XYZ file of C-alpha atoms in Angstrom:
309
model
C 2.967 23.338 17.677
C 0.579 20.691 16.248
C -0.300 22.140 12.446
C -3.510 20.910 10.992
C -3.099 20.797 7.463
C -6.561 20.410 5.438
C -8.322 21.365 2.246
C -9.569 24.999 3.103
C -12.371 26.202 0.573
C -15.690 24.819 0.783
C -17.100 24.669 4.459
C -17.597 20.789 5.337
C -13.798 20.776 4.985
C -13.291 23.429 7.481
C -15.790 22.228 9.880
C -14.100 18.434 9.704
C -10.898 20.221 10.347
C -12.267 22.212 12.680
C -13.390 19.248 14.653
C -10.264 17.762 14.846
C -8.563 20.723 16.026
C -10.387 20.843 18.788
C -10.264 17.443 19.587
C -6.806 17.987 19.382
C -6.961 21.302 22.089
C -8.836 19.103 24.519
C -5.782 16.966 24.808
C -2.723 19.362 24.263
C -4.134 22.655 24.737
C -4.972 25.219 22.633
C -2.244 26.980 22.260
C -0.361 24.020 21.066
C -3.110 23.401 17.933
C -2.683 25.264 14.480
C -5.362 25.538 12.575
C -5.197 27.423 9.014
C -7.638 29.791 7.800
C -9.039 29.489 11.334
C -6.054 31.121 12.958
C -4.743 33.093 10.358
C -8.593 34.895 9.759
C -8.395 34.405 6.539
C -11.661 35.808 5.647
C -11.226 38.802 7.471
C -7.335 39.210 7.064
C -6.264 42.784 4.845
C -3.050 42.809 3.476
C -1.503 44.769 0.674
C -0.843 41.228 -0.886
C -3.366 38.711 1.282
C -2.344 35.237 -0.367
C 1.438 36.170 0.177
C 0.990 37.195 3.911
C -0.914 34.366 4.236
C 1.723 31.713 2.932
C 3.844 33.428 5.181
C 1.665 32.946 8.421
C 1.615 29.187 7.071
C 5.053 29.010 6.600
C 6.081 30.330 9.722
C 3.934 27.876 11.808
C 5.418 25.382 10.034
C 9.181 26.356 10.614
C 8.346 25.256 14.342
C 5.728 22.303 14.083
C 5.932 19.778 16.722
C 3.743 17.339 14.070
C 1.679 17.634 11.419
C -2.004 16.520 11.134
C -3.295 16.226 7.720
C -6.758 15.119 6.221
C -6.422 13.781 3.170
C -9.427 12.060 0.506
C -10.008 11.577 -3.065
C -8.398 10.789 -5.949
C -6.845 14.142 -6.109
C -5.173 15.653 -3.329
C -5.293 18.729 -2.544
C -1.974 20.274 -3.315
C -1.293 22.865 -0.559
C -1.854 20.068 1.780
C 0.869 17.989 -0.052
C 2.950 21.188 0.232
C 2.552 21.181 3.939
C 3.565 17.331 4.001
C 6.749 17.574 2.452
C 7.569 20.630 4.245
C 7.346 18.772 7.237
C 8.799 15.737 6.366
C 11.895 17.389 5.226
C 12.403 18.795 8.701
C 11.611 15.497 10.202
C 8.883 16.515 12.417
C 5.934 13.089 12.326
C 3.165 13.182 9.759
C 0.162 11.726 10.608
C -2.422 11.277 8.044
C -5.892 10.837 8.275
C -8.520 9.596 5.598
C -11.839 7.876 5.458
C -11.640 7.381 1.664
C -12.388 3.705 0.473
C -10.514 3.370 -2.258
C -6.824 2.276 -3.152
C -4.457 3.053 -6.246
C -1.878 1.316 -8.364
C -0.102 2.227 -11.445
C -0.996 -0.539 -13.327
C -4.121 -2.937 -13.388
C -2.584 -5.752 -10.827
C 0.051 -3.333 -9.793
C 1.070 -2.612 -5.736
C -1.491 -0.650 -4.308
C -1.191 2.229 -2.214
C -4.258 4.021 -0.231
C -2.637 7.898 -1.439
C -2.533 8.120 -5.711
C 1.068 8.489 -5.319
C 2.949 6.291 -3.105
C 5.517 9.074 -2.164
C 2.722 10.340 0.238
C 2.533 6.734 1.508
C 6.018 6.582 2.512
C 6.125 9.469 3.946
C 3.513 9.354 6.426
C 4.904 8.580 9.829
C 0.819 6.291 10.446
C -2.300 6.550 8.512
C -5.243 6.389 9.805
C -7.724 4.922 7.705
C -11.714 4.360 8.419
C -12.766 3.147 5.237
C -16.502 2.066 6.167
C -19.540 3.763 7.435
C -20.273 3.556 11.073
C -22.057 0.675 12.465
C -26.131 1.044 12.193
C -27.236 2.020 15.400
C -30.984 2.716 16.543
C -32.895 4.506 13.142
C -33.016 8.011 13.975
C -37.133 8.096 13.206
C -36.524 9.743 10.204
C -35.747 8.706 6.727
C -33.206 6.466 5.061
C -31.196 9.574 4.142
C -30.733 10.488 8.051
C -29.895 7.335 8.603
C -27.282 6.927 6.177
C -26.214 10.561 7.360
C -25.697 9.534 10.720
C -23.551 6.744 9.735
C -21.096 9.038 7.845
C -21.220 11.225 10.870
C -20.241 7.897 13.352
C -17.361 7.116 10.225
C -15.627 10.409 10.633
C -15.859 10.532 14.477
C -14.614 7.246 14.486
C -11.381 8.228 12.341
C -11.000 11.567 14.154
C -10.369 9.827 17.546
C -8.037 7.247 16.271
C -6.529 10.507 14.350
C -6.369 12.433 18.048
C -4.771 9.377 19.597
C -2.493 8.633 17.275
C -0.901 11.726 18.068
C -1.145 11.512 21.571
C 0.776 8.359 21.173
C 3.952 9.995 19.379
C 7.190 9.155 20.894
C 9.012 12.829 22.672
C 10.831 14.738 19.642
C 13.320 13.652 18.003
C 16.670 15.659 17.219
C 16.127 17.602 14.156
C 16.730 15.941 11.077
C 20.256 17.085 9.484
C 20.153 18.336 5.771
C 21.479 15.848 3.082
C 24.447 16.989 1.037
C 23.944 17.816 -2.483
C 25.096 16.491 -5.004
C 26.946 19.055 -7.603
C 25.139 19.685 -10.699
C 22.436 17.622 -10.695
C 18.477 18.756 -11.182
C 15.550 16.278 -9.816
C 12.897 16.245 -12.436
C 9.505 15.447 -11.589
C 7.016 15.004 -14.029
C 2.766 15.384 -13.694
C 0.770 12.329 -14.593
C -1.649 14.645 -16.239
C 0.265 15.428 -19.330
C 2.214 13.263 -22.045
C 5.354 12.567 -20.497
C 8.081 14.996 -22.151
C 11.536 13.621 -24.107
C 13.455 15.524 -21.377
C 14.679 19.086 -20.699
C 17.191 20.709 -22.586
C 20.401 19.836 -22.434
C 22.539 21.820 -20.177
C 26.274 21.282 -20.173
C 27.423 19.986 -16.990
C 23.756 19.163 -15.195
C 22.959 15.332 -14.710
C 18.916 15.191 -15.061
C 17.821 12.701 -12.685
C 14.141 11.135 -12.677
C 11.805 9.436 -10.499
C 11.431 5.586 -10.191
C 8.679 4.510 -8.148
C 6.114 5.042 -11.285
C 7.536 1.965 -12.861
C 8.950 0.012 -9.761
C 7.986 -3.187 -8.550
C 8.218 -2.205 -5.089
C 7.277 1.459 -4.999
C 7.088 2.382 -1.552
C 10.923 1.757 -1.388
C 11.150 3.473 -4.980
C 9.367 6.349 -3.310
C 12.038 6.764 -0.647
C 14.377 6.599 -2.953
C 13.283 9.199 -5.006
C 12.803 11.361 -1.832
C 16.620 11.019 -0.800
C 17.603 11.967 -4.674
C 15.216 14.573 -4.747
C 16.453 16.225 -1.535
C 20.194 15.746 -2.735
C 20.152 17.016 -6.013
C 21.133 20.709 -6.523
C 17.965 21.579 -8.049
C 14.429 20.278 -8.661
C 12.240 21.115 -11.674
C 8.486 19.855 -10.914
C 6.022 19.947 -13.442
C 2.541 21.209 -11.865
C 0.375 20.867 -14.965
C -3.560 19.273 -14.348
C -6.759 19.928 -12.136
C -4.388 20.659 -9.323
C -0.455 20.527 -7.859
C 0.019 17.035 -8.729
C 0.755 15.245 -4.831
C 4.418 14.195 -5.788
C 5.187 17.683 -7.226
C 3.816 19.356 -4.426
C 5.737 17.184 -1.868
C 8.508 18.288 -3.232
C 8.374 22.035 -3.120
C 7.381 21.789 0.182
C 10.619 19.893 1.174
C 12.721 22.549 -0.947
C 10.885 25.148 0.723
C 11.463 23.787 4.351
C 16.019 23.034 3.689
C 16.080 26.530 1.265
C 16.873 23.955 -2.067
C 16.304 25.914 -4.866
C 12.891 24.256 -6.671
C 10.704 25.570 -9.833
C 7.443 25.082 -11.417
C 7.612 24.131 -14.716
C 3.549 25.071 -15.510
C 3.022 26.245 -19.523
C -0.614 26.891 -19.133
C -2.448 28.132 -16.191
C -5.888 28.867 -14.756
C -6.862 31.401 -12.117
C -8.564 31.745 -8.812
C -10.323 34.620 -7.246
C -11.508 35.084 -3.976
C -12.195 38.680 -2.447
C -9.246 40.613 -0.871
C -6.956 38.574 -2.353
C -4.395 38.631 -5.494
C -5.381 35.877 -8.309
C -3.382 33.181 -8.092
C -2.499 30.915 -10.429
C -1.779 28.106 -8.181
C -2.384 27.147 -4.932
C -0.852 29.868 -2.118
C 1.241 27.335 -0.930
C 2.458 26.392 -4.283
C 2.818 29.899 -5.662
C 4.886 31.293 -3.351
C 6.910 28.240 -2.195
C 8.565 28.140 -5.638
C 11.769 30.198 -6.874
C 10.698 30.305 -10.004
C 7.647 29.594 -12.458
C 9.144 28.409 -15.988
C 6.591 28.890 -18.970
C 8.998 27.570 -21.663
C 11.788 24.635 -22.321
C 13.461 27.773 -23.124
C 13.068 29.138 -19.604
C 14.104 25.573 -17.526
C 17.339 25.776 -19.441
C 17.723 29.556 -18.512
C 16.865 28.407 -14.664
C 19.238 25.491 -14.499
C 22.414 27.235 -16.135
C 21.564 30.228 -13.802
């Protein structure tokens, strides 16, 4: 199963998604292409709770992914496809990544750069394909400079979405599945959201090692990233905090690699927001976010309740 993982709410996203998908069909078949919302009929699905049942139509595709395609732009990621990322990652099934954004990031002025805002995403990607530029000019379309200009974005994103096709035509046969990391006792992975003052620490709790990321500050922070990833995945628990706009990308990554190996992960998230769409429960988070967590901690109070528990 190929699993197309994109940003779901507004209709150019589907339809670009869409379009890949089938691209992908063409070459694999179509019952070898997932395609969420699409396949899941989101808009028409009834359930007693419809954002639950459909994390868990999500989910379950994902348990058996041969890859995973994901579009990914702008400076802000969107979360459930981060979730989807580190889900797969952590089973070791190939990421590919597409984008056609133009612009990179670094944590400091003259810092590395990276072309995701956090460079976990970067290392974790098995390729990236990147089309940065518009399409070539070709003839002028006898219209105006606007459908000109459109029909360069359109050449852009056909251009990435066939490098995106063949890239995953390309991948090598699978691999064996990727064997869970030990743990190591009494530890918690702590990872913090760049939208809010960074906090002293959590509570202390007698006998629990708090460990924290490292590519943030690191010279090299693609190998800092990887290195947080293997801690991460080893420690006994993780504690992400999913404060801003959205899942932050590194927080997300990682409750979708404690959701795929069953590590026990919460969301540390003191003030929320809510979204409503019709048939469905509000949610305070992303689906994928919501219900891949164990545990949503409002308080310090609470995190030291969850670790000692």
């Amino acid at each position: 199963m190929h699993y197309v993982a994109h940003r779901l709410f507004a209709a150019h996203d589907r339809a670009l998604a869409a379009d890949l998908a089938d691209r992908l069909a063409v070459k694999l078949g179509e019952d070898q292409v997932f395609l969420p919302f699409c396949d899941t009929d989101e808009e028409d699905l009834i359930a007693d709770i419809k954002g639950k049942r459909l994390f868990e139509l999500d989910r379950d595709r994902l348990r058996r992914i041969r890859a995973l395609i994901a579009i990914v732009h702008g400076p802000s990621p969107d979360d459930g496809v981060c979730m989807e990322i580190g889900y797969a990652a952590a089973l070791g099934a190939p990421v590919i990544v597409m984008t056609t954004d133009f612009q990179d990031h670094s944590a400091t002025l003259h810092g590395p750069r990276s072309v995701f805002p956090d460079p976990l995403l970067d290392a974790l990607a098995t390729r990236i394909v990147r089309v940065p530029r518009l399409g070539t000019p070709g003839e002028p379309t006898g219209g105006s400079r606007f459908a000109d200009f459109a029909a360069r974005n359109h050449t852009q994103i056909q251009e990435a979405t066939e490098a995106c096709v063949d890239a995953v035509v390309q991948l090598p046969s699978p691999a064996a599945a990727t064997s869970r990391p030990s743990r190591d006792a009494h530890t918690v992975f702590v990872e913090p959201s760049p939208y809010t003052p960074a906090r002293a620490g959590l509570p202390a709790t007698t006998g629990t090692t708090v460990l924290h990321p490292t590519r943030f500050d690191a010279g090299d922070p693609f190998t800092a990233a990887r290195h947080d990833w293997a801690t991460a995945l080893r420690s006994t628990r993780i504690v992400v905090d999913t404060s801003g706009p959205e899942t932050p990308p590194g927080a997300a990554l990682l409750i979708g690699a404690a959701c795929a190996t069953g590590q026990p992960v919460a969301a540390y998230l003191p003030h929320s927001t809510y979204t409503h769409a019709a048939g469905r429960e509000p949610n305070f988070r992303n689906l994928m976010i919501q219900y891949g967590v164990d545990a949503v901690l409002r308080t310090p109070d609470e995190v030291t309740a969850w670790l000692g528990g």
